[in-house]
CSV table of C-alpha atoms and ligand atoms in Angstrom, one decimal:
chain,number,residue,atom,x,y,z
A,19,MET,CA,-0.7,-0.1,-0.1
A,20,LEU,CA,0.9,3.0,-0.6
A,21,TYR,CA,0.5,6.7,0.5
A,22,VAL,CA,-0.4,9.5,-1.7
A,23,SER,CA,-0.9,13.4,-0.6
A,24,THR,CA,-4.2,15.9,-1.3
A,25,ARG,CA,-2.1,18.4,-2.5
A,26,GLY,CA,-1.0,15.7,-5.3
A,27,HIS,CA,2.6,16.8,-5.5
A,28,ALA,CA,4.3,14.6,-3.3
A,29,ASP,CA,6.1,11.4,-3.5
A,30,ARG,CA,3.9,8.1,-3.8
A,31,LYS,CA,5.2,6.5,-0.4
A,32,HIS,CA,5.5,3.0,2.5
A,33,PHE,CA,3.0,3.6,6.1
A,34,CYS,CA,6.5,3.5,7.6
A,35,GLU,CA,7.5,6.4,5.6
A,36,ILE,CA,5.2,8.6,6.3
A,37,LEU,CA,5.0,7.5,10.2
A,38,LEU,CA,7.8,9.8,11.7
A,39,GLU,CA,6.6,12.6,9.2
A,40,GLY,CA,3.3,15.4,10.3
A,41,LEU,CA,2.4,17.2,6.5
A,42,ALA,CA,3.4,15.9,3.3
A,43,PRO,CA,6.5,18.2,1.6
A,44,ASP,CA,3.5,20.1,-0.7
A,45,GLY,CA,1.8,21.0,2.1
A,46,GLY,CA,-0.4,17.9,2.1
A,47,LEU,CA,-2.4,15.4,4.3
A,48,TYR,CA,-1.8,11.7,2.8
A,49,LEU,CA,-3.7,9.2,1.8
A,50,PRO,CA,-3.7,5.3,1.6
A,51,GLU,CA,-4.0,5.6,-3.0
A,52,SER,CA,-6.8,3.7,-3.0
A,53,TYR,CA,-9.3,2.3,0.5
A,54,PRO,CA,-8.5,-1.8,0.5
A,55,LYS,CA,-12.7,-3.0,0.2
A,56,VAL,CA,-13.8,-5.3,3.1
A,57,ASN,CA,-16.8,-8.3,2.3
A,58,GLU,CA,-19.0,-10.3,3.4
A,59,ALA,CA,-16.4,-13.3,4.0
A,60,MET,CA,-13.7,-11.3,5.8
A,61,LEU,CA,-16.7,-9.0,8.6
A,62,ALA,CA,-18.0,-12.8,8.9
A,63,LYS,CA,-14.3,-14.0,9.6
A,64,TRP,CA,-13.9,-11.0,12.1
A,65,ARG,CA,-16.9,-11.2,14.0
A,66,GLY,CA,-15.6,-12.7,16.7
A,67,LEU,CA,-11.3,-11.4,17.3
A,68,PRO,CA,-10.4,-10.4,20.4
A,69,TYR,CA,-9.5,-6.7,19.9
A,70,HIS,CA,-6.0,-6.4,19.4
A,71,ALA,CA,-6.4,-9.7,16.3
A,72,LEU,CA,-9.1,-7.4,14.9
A,73,ALA,CA,-7.0,-4.4,14.5
A,74,PHE,CA,-3.8,-6.8,13.0
A,75,GLU,CA,-6.3,-7.5,10.2
A,76,ILE,CA,-7.2,-4.1,9.5
A,77,LEU,CA,-3.8,-2.2,9.9
A,78,SER,CA,-2.1,-5.1,7.8
A,79,LEU,CA,-4.1,-4.0,5.1
A,80,TYR,CA,-2.6,-0.1,4.9
A,81,ILE,CA,1.3,-1.6,6.8
A,82,ASP,CA,3.1,-3.7,4.2
A,83,ASP,CA,7.0,-2.5,6.0
A,84,ILE,CA,6.4,-4.4,9.5
A,85,PRO,CA,6.8,-8.2,9.1
A,86,ALA,CA,2.9,-9.4,9.2
A,87,GLU,CA,4.5,-11.2,13.8
A,88,ASP,CA,6.4,-8.1,15.0
A,89,LEU,CA,2.7,-6.2,13.9
A,90,LYS,CA,0.9,-8.7,15.1
A,91,ALA,CA,3.2,-8.6,18.5
A,92,ILE,CA,2.9,-4.0,18.2
A,93,CYS,CA,-1.0,-4.9,18.1
A,94,ARG,CA,-1.3,-7.0,21.1
A,95,LYS,CA,0.9,-5.2,23.6
A,96,THR,CA,-1.4,-1.7,22.7
A,97,TYR,CA,-4.7,-3.5,23.2
A,98,THR,CA,-4.8,-5.4,26.2
A,99,GLN,CA,-7.0,-5.2,29.4
A,100,ASP,CA,-4.5,-3.9,31.4
A,101,VAL,CA,-4.0,-0.7,29.3
A,102,PHE,CA,-8.1,0.1,28.7
A,103,GLY,CA,-10.1,-1.4,31.5
A,104,SER,CA,-11.9,-3.8,29.4
A,105,ALA,CA,-11.4,-7.5,27.5
A,106,GLU,CA,-13.3,-5.9,25.2
A,107,ILE,CA,-11.6,-2.7,24.7
A,108,VAL,CA,-14.4,-0.8,23.6
A,109,PRO,CA,-17.6,-1.7,25.2
A,110,LEU,CA,-21.2,-1.2,24.3
A,111,LYS,CA,-23.4,0.2,27.0
A,112,PRO,CA,-27.3,0.5,25.3
A,113,LEU,CA,-29.0,3.2,26.5
A,114,GLU,CA,-32.8,3.7,24.9
A,115,GLU,CA,-33.8,1.6,22.7
A,116,GLY,CA,-31.3,1.1,19.4
A,117,VAL,CA,-29.5,3.9,20.7
A,118,TYR,CA,-25.7,3.0,22.2
A,119,LEU,CA,-22.3,4.2,24.0
A,120,GLU,CA,-19.3,3.2,22.8
A,121,ALA,CA,-16.7,3.8,25.3
A,122,LEU,CA,-12.9,4.6,24.0
A,123,SER,CA,-12.3,6.6,27.1
A,124,ASN,CA,-11.4,3.5,29.3
A,125,GLY,CA,-7.3,4.3,28.2
A,126,PRO,CA,-4.9,5.8,30.5
A,127,THR,CA,-5.8,9.6,30.3
A,128,LEU,CA,-9.4,9.2,30.1
A,129,ALA,CA,-10.0,10.2,26.4
A,130,PHE,CA,-10.5,8.6,22.6
A,131,LYS,CA,-6.7,9.9,21.5
A,132,ASP,CA,-5.8,7.1,23.9
A,133,MET,CA,-6.9,4.5,21.1
A,134,ALA,CA,-5.1,5.8,18.7
A,135,MET,CA,-1.7,7.2,20.9
A,136,GLN,CA,-1.0,4.1,22.6
A,137,LEU,CA,-0.4,2.3,19.1
A,138,LEU,CA,1.7,5.7,17.9
A,139,GLY,CA,3.7,4.7,21.0
A,140,ASN,CA,5.1,1.1,20.3
A,141,LEU,CA,5.0,2.0,16.0
A,142,PHE,CA,7.8,4.9,16.6
A,143,GLU,CA,9.4,2.6,19.0
A,144,TYR,CA,9.6,0.2,17.2
A,145,GLU,CA,10.4,2.3,13.7
A,146,LEU,CA,13.3,4.1,15.6
A,147,ALA,CA,15.5,1.2,16.8
A,148,ARG,CA,15.0,-0.3,13.2
A,149,ARG,CA,16.7,3.3,12.2
A,150,GLY,CA,19.1,3.5,14.6
A,151,GLU,CA,17.2,7.1,15.3
A,152,GLU,CA,15.8,9.1,18.2
A,153,LEU,CA,12.8,11.8,17.8
A,154,ASN,CA,12.0,14.4,19.7
A,155,ILE,CA,8.8,15.7,19.7
A,156,LEU,CA,7.7,19.2,20.2
A,157,GLY,CA,3.5,19.7,20.5
A,158,ALA,CA,1.2,22.1,22.4
A,159,THR,CA,-1.9,20.8,24.3
A,160,SER,CA,-5.1,22.0,25.9
A,161,GLY,CA,-5.5,19.1,27.3
A,162,ASP,CA,-6.3,15.6,25.6
A,163,THR,CA,-4.2,15.0,23.7
A,164,GLY,CA,-0.8,16.3,25.4
A,165,SER,CA,-1.8,13.5,28.6
A,166,ALA,CA,-2.6,10.8,25.5
A,167,ALA,CA,0.5,11.9,24.2
A,168,GLU,CA,2.7,11.6,27.2
A,169,TYR,CA,1.3,8.3,27.8
A,170,ALA,CA,1.4,6.8,24.6
A,171,MET,CA,5.6,7.9,25.1
A,172,ARG,CA,6.5,7.4,28.7
A,173,GLY,CA,9.2,5.2,29.0
A,174,LYS,CA,9.9,4.8,25.2
A,175,LYS,CA,13.6,4.6,23.9
A,176,GLY,CA,14.5,7.0,21.8
A,177,VAL,CA,11.6,9.2,22.1
A,178,ARG,CA,11.5,12.5,24.1
A,179,VAL,CA,8.0,14.5,24.7
A,180,PHE,CA,8.1,18.4,25.5
A,181,MET,CA,4.9,19.5,26.1
A,182,THR,CA,3.2,23.5,25.7
A,183,SER,CA,0.5,24.0,28.0
A,184,PRO,CA,-0.8,27.6,28.9
A,185,ASN,CA,0.2,27.8,32.4
A,186,GLY,CA,-2.8,27.3,35.0
A,187,ARG,CA,-5.2,27.1,32.3
A,188,MET,CA,-5.8,23.3,31.8
A,189,SER,CA,-8.4,21.7,34.3
A,190,PRO,CA,-7.4,20.7,37.2
A,191,PHE,CA,-7.5,16.4,37.0
A,192,GLN,CA,-6.3,17.6,33.4
A,193,GLN,CA,-3.2,19.5,34.9
A,194,ALA,CA,-2.6,16.6,38.2
A,195,GLN,CA,-2.4,14.1,34.8
A,196,MET,CA,0.4,15.4,32.7
A,197,PHE,CA,2.9,17.4,35.7
A,198,SER,CA,2.1,13.9,38.0
A,199,LEU,CA,4.4,11.3,35.4
A,200,GLN,CA,7.6,11.4,36.6
A,201,ASP,CA,9.8,10.2,33.3
A,202,GLU,CA,12.9,11.1,32.7
A,203,ASN,CA,12.1,11.5,28.9
A,204,ILE,CA,8.2,13.6,29.4
A,205,HIS,CA,8.7,17.3,30.2
A,206,ASN,CA,5.9,19.7,30.8
A,207,LEU,CA,6.1,22.9,30.2
A,208,ALA,CA,4.2,25.1,31.0
A,209,VAL,CA,3.5,29.0,29.1
A,210,GLU,CA,3.0,31.8,30.7
A,211,GLY,CA,-0.2,32.8,28.2
A,212,VAL,CA,-2.6,30.7,26.1
A,213,PHE,CA,-3.1,27.8,24.0
A,214,ASP,CA,-2.1,30.0,21.0
A,215,ASP,CA,1.5,31.5,22.6
A,216,CYS,CA,2.3,27.9,22.9
A,217,GLN,CA,1.4,26.7,19.1
A,218,ASP,CA,2.8,29.5,17.8
A,219,ILE,CA,6.1,28.2,20.1
A,220,VAL,CA,5.9,25.4,18.3
A,221,LYS,CA,4.8,26.4,14.2
A,222,ALA,CA,8.5,28.8,15.1
A,223,VAL,CA,10.4,26.5,16.7
A,224,SER,CA,9.9,23.3,13.4
A,225,ASN,CA,10.0,26.6,10.6
A,226,ASP,CA,13.7,26.5,12.3
A,227,LEU,CA,14.8,24.0,9.8
A,228,ASP,CA,18.3,23.7,11.1
A,229,PHE,CA,16.8,23.5,14.5
A,230,LYS,CA,14.4,20.9,14.0
A,231,ARG,CA,17.3,18.6,11.7
A,232,LYS,CA,19.6,18.7,14.7
A,233,TYR,CA,17.5,18.3,17.2
A,234,ARG,CA,15.4,15.5,15.3
A,235,ILE,CA,11.8,17.4,16.2
A,236,GLY,CA,8.6,15.9,15.5
A,237,THR,CA,4.8,16.4,16.3
A,238,VAL,CA,1.9,13.3,16.9
A,239,ASN,CA,-0.5,15.8,16.1
A,240,SER,CA,-4.5,14.5,14.8
A,241,ILE,CA,-3.9,14.7,11.0
A,242,ASN,CA,-1.0,11.8,11.6
A,243,TRP,CA,-2.0,9.0,9.5
A,244,ALA,CA,-1.4,6.2,11.8
A,245,ARG,CA,-3.5,7.7,14.1
A,246,LEU,CA,-6.0,7.2,12.0
A,247,VAL,CA,-6.3,4.1,10.7
A,248,ALA,CA,-5.7,3.0,13.9
A,249,GLN,CA,-8.9,4.2,14.9
A,250,VAL,CA,-10.5,3.3,11.7
A,251,VAL,CA,-10.7,-0.2,13.7
A,252,TYR,CA,-13.4,0.6,16.8
A,253,TYR,CA,-15.7,1.5,13.7
A,254,PHE,CA,-15.3,-1.7,13.2
A,255,ALA,CA,-15.5,-2.9,16.7
A,256,GLY,CA,-18.8,-0.8,17.7
A,257,TYR,CA,-20.8,-2.8,14.4
A,258,PHE,CA,-20.1,-6.0,15.4
A,259,GLN,CA,-20.6,-5.7,19.7
A,260,ALA,CA,-24.5,-3.6,18.0
A,261,THR,CA,-25.1,-5.8,15.6
A,262,SER,CA,-24.0,-9.4,17.2
A,263,GLY,CA,-26.7,-12.0,17.3
A,264,ARG,CA,-28.6,-11.3,14.5
A,265,VAL,CA,-27.7,-13.6,11.2
A,266,GLN,CA,-28.7,-12.0,7.8
A,267,ALA,CA,-28.0,-12.7,4.3
A,268,ILE,CA,-27.5,-8.8,4.0
A,269,PRO,CA,-25.6,-6.9,6.4
A,270,GLU,CA,-27.7,-4.9,8.4
A,271,LYS,CA,-26.9,-1.1,8.1
A,272,VAL,CA,-25.9,1.3,11.5
A,273,ARG,CA,-25.1,4.7,12.2
A,274,PHE,CA,-22.5,6.5,13.7
A,275,ALA,CA,-22.6,10.0,15.5
A,276,VAL,CA,-19.5,11.6,16.1
A,277,PRO,CA,-18.6,14.7,18.5
A,278,SER,CA,-16.6,16.4,15.8
A,279,GLY,CA,-13.7,19.2,16.1
A,280,ASN,CA,-10.6,18.8,14.4
A,281,PHE,CA,-12.8,16.0,11.9
A,282,GLY,CA,-10.0,12.7,13.1
A,283,ASN,CA,-12.6,10.5,14.4
A,284,ILE,CA,-15.4,10.6,11.9
A,285,CYS,CA,-12.8,10.8,9.1
A,286,ALA,CA,-11.7,7.1,10.6
A,287,GLY,CA,-15.4,6.4,9.9
A,288,HIS,CA,-15.3,7.8,6.7
A,289,VAL,CA,-12.0,5.3,6.6
A,290,ALA,CA,-14.0,2.5,7.1
A,291,ARG,CA,-17.2,3.4,5.4
A,292,MET,CA,-15.5,3.9,1.9
A,293,MET,CA,-13.9,0.1,2.8
A,294,GLY,CA,-17.3,-0.8,3.0
A,295,LEU,CA,-18.5,-1.6,6.5
A,296,PRO,CA,-22.0,-0.6,6.6
A,297,ILE,CA,-22.1,2.5,7.9
A,298,ASP,CA,-25.9,3.9,6.8
A,299,LYS,CA,-25.0,7.5,8.3
A,300,LEU,CA,-22.2,9.7,9.9
A,301,VAL,CA,-23.7,11.9,12.5
A,302,LEU,CA,-21.2,14.9,12.9
A,303,GLY,CA,-22.3,17.0,15.9
A,304,THR,CA,-19.9,19.9,17.1
A,305,ASN,CA,-19.8,22.3,19.7
A,306,GLU,CA,-21.0,26.3,19.5
A,307,ASN,CA,-17.8,26.0,17.1
A,308,ASP,CA,-19.8,24.9,14.6
A,309,VAL,CA,-17.3,25.1,11.5
A,310,LEU,CA,-18.6,21.8,10.4
A,311,ASP,CA,-21.3,22.3,10.8
A,312,GLU,CA,-21.4,24.6,8.6
A,313,PHE,CA,-19.9,23.2,5.4
A,314,PHE,CA,-22.5,20.3,6.0
A,315,ARG,CA,-25.4,22.4,5.4
A,316,THR,CA,-24.0,24.7,2.9
A,317,GLY,CA,-21.1,23.8,1.4
A,318,VAL,CA,-19.4,27.0,2.7
A,319,TYR,CA,-15.9,25.8,4.9
A,320,ARG,CA,-14.7,29.3,7.0
A,321,VAL,CA,-12.1,29.3,9.3
A,322,ARG,CA,-12.9,31.6,12.2
A,323,SER,CA,-10.3,33.9,14.0
A,324,SER,CA,-8.8,33.2,17.4
A,325,ALA,CA,-11.9,35.6,18.6
A,326,ASP,CA,-14.4,34.6,16.6
A,327,THR,CA,-13.7,31.2,18.0
A,328,HIS,CA,-15.9,30.1,21.5
A,329,GLU,CA,-14.5,28.5,24.9
A,330,THR,CA,-16.8,25.9,25.6
A,331,SER,CA,-17.1,23.2,28.3
A,332,SER,CA,-17.2,20.6,25.6
A,333,PRO,CA,-12.8,22.2,25.8
A,334,SER,CA,-11.7,19.5,23.1
A,335,MET,CA,-13.8,20.4,20.4
A,336,ASP,CA,-12.7,24.3,20.5
A,337,ILE,CA,-11.7,24.5,17.3
A,338,SER,CA,-10.8,27.6,14.4
A,339,LYS,CA,-10.0,25.0,11.7
A,340,ALA,CA,-10.2,20.9,11.2
A,341,SER,CA,-6.7,20.3,10.9
A,342,ASN,CA,-8.1,16.5,9.1
A,343,PHE,CA,-11.2,17.9,6.9
A,344,GLU,CA,-8.8,18.1,3.1
A,345,ARG,CA,-8.6,14.1,3.4
A,346,PHE,CA,-12.6,14.1,3.2
A,347,VAL,CA,-12.4,17.0,0.7
A,348,PHE,CA,-10.0,15.3,-1.8
A,349,ASP,CA,-12.2,12.4,-1.9
A,350,LEU,CA,-15.5,14.3,-1.8
A,351,LEU,CA,-13.9,16.0,-5.2
A,352,GLY,CA,-12.8,12.6,-6.6
A,353,ARG,CA,-9.3,12.8,-5.7
A,354,ASP,CA,-8.8,16.5,-7.3
A,355,GLY,CA,-5.5,17.1,-6.0
A,356,ALA,CA,-5.3,20.5,-8.1
A,357,ARG,CA,-8.4,21.5,-6.8
A,358,VAL,CA,-7.2,20.5,-3.1
A,359,LYS,CA,-4.4,22.5,-2.9
A,360,SER,CA,-6.2,25.9,-5.1
A,361,LEU,CA,-9.1,25.5,-1.9
A,362,PHE,CA,-7.0,24.6,1.5
A,363,GLY,CA,-3.5,26.7,-0.4
A,364,GLU,CA,-3.7,29.4,-2.1
A,365,GLN,CA,-8.5,30.4,-1.6
A,366,LEU,CA,-7.9,29.6,2.3
A,367,SER,CA,-4.5,31.7,3.1
A,368,ALA,CA,-6.3,34.3,0.6
A,369,THR,CA,-9.6,34.4,2.2
A,370,GLY,CA,-10.3,32.5,5.1
A,371,LYS,CA,-12.8,30.4,3.2
A,372,PHE,CA,-13.8,28.5,0.4
A,373,ASP,CA,-17.6,27.6,-0.8
A,374,LEU,CA,-18.3,24.3,-2.9
A,375,GLY,CA,-21.9,25.2,-2.6
A,376,ALA,CA,-22.6,25.1,-5.8
A,377,ASP,CA,-20.9,22.6,-6.9
A,378,PRO,CA,-22.8,19.2,-7.6
A,379,ALA,CA,-20.4,17.2,-5.6
A,380,PHE,CA,-20.6,18.8,-2.5
A,381,ARG,CA,-24.9,17.5,-2.5
A,382,GLN,CA,-23.0,14.2,-2.8
A,383,ALA,CA,-21.7,14.7,0.6
A,384,GLY,CA,-24.6,13.7,2.3
A,385,PRO,CA,-26.4,11.2,-1.0
A,386,ARG,CA,-22.7,9.5,-1.4
A,387,TYR,CA,-20.8,9.2,1.7
A,388,GLY,CA,-23.3,9.2,4.6
A,389,PHE,CA,-22.5,13.3,5.8
A,390,VAL,CA,-24.5,14.4,8.3
A,391,SER,CA,-24.4,17.4,11.0
A,392,GLY,CA,-26.0,18.7,13.9
A,393,LYS,CA,-24.7,21.5,16.4
A,394,SER,CA,-25.3,21.6,20.6
A,395,THR,CA,-24.7,24.2,22.9
A,396,HIS,CA,-23.9,24.9,26.2
A,397,ALA,CA,-27.5,24.7,27.8
A,398,ASP,CA,-28.4,21.3,25.5
A,399,ARG,CA,-25.5,19.6,26.6
A,400,LEU,CA,-26.2,20.2,30.1
A,401,ALA,CA,-29.6,19.1,29.6
A,402,THR,CA,-28.3,16.4,27.9
A,403,ILE,CA,-26.7,15.3,30.7
A,404,ARG,CA,-28.9,15.6,33.6
A,405,ASP,CA,-31.5,13.7,31.1
A,406,THR,CA,-29.2,10.5,30.2
A,407,HIS,CA,-28.3,10.4,33.7
A,408,LYS,CA,-32.3,10.4,34.7
A,409,ARG,CA,-33.4,8.1,33.0
A,410,PHE,CA,-30.1,5.1,32.8
A,411,GLY,CA,-28.1,6.5,35.7
A,412,VAL,CA,-25.4,6.8,33.6
A,413,THR,CA,-22.6,9.9,33.4
A,414,ILE,CA,-21.6,11.5,30.4
A,415,ASP,CA,-18.5,13.7,29.6
A,416,THR,CA,-19.9,17.6,27.6
A,417,HIS,CA,-17.7,16.1,24.4
A,418,THR,CA,-20.5,12.5,24.4
A,419,ALA,CA,-23.1,14.7,25.2
A,420,ASP,CA,-22.6,16.8,21.9
A,421,GLY,CA,-22.9,13.8,20.3
A,422,LEU,CA,-26.0,12.2,21.1
A,423,LYS,CA,-27.8,14.9,21.0
A,424,VAL,CA,-26.9,15.3,17.7
A,425,ALA,CA,-28.0,11.9,17.1
A,426,ARG,CA,-31.0,12.5,18.5
A,427,SER,CA,-32.3,14.4,15.6
A,428,HIS,CA,-30.5,11.5,12.9
A,429,LEU,CA,-32.6,8.1,14.4
A,430,GLN,CA,-34.1,5.9,12.3
A,431,PRO,CA,-35.8,3.0,13.9
A,432,GLY,CA,-34.4,-0.3,13.0
A,433,VAL,CA,-31.3,1.0,12.5
A,434,PRO,CA,-28.6,1.1,15.4
A,435,MET,CA,-27.2,4.4,16.6
A,436,ILE,CA,-23.4,4.7,17.9
A,437,VAL,CA,-21.9,7.5,19.7
A,438,LEU,CA,-19.0,7.9,20.5
A,439,GLU,CA,-17.8,8.7,24.0
A,440,THR,CA,-14.6,10.3,23.9
A,441,ALA,CA,-14.1,11.4,27.2
A,442,GLN,CA,-14.9,10.4,31.0
A,443,PRO,CA,-17.2,12.7,32.6
A,444,ILE,CA,-14.4,13.5,35.2
A,445,LYS,CA,-12.7,14.9,32.8
A,446,PHE,CA,-15.2,17.7,33.1
A,447,ALA,CA,-16.4,17.8,36.6
A,448,GLY,CA,-17.0,21.1,36.8
A,449,THR,CA,-20.0,21.4,33.9
A,450,ILE,CA,-20.6,17.8,35.7
A,451,VAL,CA,-21.4,19.5,38.9
A,452,GLU,CA,-23.0,22.6,37.0
A,453,ALA,CA,-25.6,19.3,35.7
A,454,LEU,CA,-26.0,17.2,38.1
A,455,GLY,CA,-25.6,19.2,41.4
A,456,HIS,CA,-22.8,16.3,42.1
A,457,GLU,CA,-19.2,15.3,41.2
A,458,PRO,CA,-19.0,12.7,39.1
A,459,GLU,CA,-17.2,9.3,39.7
A,460,ARG,CA,-13.8,9.5,39.8
A,461,PRO,CA,-12.2,5.6,38.3
A,462,ALA,CA,-10.0,4.7,41.9
A,463,LYS,CA,-6.5,5.0,39.6
A,464,PHE,CA,-7.3,8.0,40.1
A,465,GLU,CA,-7.2,8.7,43.7
A,466,GLY,CA,-5.7,11.8,44.9
A,467,ILE,CA,-4.1,13.0,41.4
A,468,GLU,CA,-4.1,16.4,42.4
A,469,ALA,CA,-1.5,16.3,45.4
A,470,LEU,CA,1.1,14.3,43.4
A,471,PRO,CA,4.1,15.5,43.6
A,472,ARG,CA,4.8,17.4,39.9
A,473,ARG,CA,7.3,17.9,37.5
A,474,VAL,CA,6.3,21.2,35.2
A,475,THR,CA,8.3,24.1,34.2
A,476,VAL,CA,6.7,27.5,33.9
A,477,ILE,CA,8.5,29.1,31.1
A,478,ALA,CA,8.5,32.4,29.7
A,479,PRO,CA,6.3,32.2,25.8
A,480,ASP,CA,9.6,32.9,24.5
A,481,VAL,CA,11.0,30.3,21.4
A,482,ARG,CA,14.6,31.6,22.3
A,483,ALA,CA,13.8,29.6,26.0
A,484,ILE,CA,12.1,26.6,24.8
A,485,LYS,CA,14.8,26.0,21.9
A,486,ASP,CA,17.3,26.4,25.2
A,487,PHE,CA,15.7,23.9,26.9
A,488,ILE,CA,14.7,21.5,24.1
A,489,SER,CA,19.2,21.6,23.3
A,490,ALA,CA,20.1,21.3,27.2
A,491,ARG,CA,18.9,18.2,27.3
A,492,CYS,CA,19.9,16.6,24.2
A,493,ALA,CA,23.5,16.5,24.8
B,14,PLP,C1,-10.5,15.4,20.4
B,14,PLP,C2,-11.3,15.3,21.3
B,14,PLP,C3,-12.7,15.7,20.1
B,14,PLP,C4,-12.2,16.3,18.5
B,14,PLP,O1,-11.9,14.5,18.4
B,14,PLP,P1,-11.6,15.4,16.8
B,14,PLP,O2,-11.0,14.4,15.9
B,14,PLP,O3,-10.9,16.3,16.6
B,14,PLP,O4,-12.2,15.3,15.1
B,14,PLP,C5,-14.1,15.1,21.0
B,14,PLP,N1,-13.7,14.8,22.2
B,14,PLP,C6,-13.2,14.7,23.2
B,14,PLP,C7,-12.9,14.8,24.2
B,14,PLP,C8,-11.4,15.1,22.5
B,14,PLP,O5,-10.6,14.5,23.0
């Protein structure tokens, strides 16, 4: 399997060549040249497999430069009951008739980013050892991504993590999760500034090509193809669980509802659907930052300014642009790289938006690709958390509430609706208290983490200071 860039001007590459890269050299994102197709015989064979074996089957369709035995071992080591808390790894919880939550949030940091990042940690360690190289991961986080990256890379040979975050602005639980890590290869940098300052610093360091090369600076952001393909697996696992026990000649269809920000999670659903998994609809839910809902309603994709980006109670979806969206548009436009380059390159930089509303291709987003969308607000979130708690005794987090709220406008009798649960409520306890009047339950292993000793350096929002910090630790 070879990978191409969405902007059409990069060499075709194998999986391990793009594993440690970010953007393609032409500024595009990598996608497989074509989507491998699954048939009914394959689905029947995969249905009973444990999660790690299912992951191997799916990943091996996309990875031809890691020997099968090694890839099998990596999957087995990644998706364990010990790390993800249950034999199913992503268990379904039934709500009302035909509606399920799929728990993607039982990993080490209690958010769905663990599903892919844990695999990425093991793939990085494997590939770096094979090449005899090291990598310094530099990132910016406002919460979930940074902690998932740190828990995936802690103790991994050949990898150091330098994670910047806005000092004092993450939730107390998120700060405790990250800063309590004592691993020598994990470095927390609390920048005296806001999240944008952190991102600007990371960009400035990465744009210094000499520094980047000398210190082998890399990233683990959501545009990494390996993260995306790891996420494809839980769409299959959710489908098998929701349709278990029903033997039918024609495969039953399901719908997925996905709380979305950067379009990473739901893009994996799009890939699963392109592979032939019988997904009827992909229901995209946004919060008040409705860049994607606006696109699917109108065909207009409009990047927001920072002043126009709302701080909400589902903060991991507070985005100004959706960094993985270019992948879907590439498919929607019949894989016309030149057109994608003009839209995401020239047009977005010049005007901050593009409009496909009048394009016949845009009208296929629903009928041909299954996308529908909706938006959820703070009031919707509170109401959905309350209602779910009252009717089912289940406490859901704020992001999952956005997904469930939008899912309920797209139910169809007889078609199971699987809502992806992207985080545990304890991560966003403040809003749960607002909705329910009491704290959510805390998993036992997180008792008292706020009191643990912290390993964090407070640092000025200054590119020089960050570079000096990194170079001092890479001697
Ligand atoms: C990252 C995140 C999301 C959004 O996922 P995207 O891939 O950015 O669309 C939703 N919920 C939670 C809890 C997250 O951490």
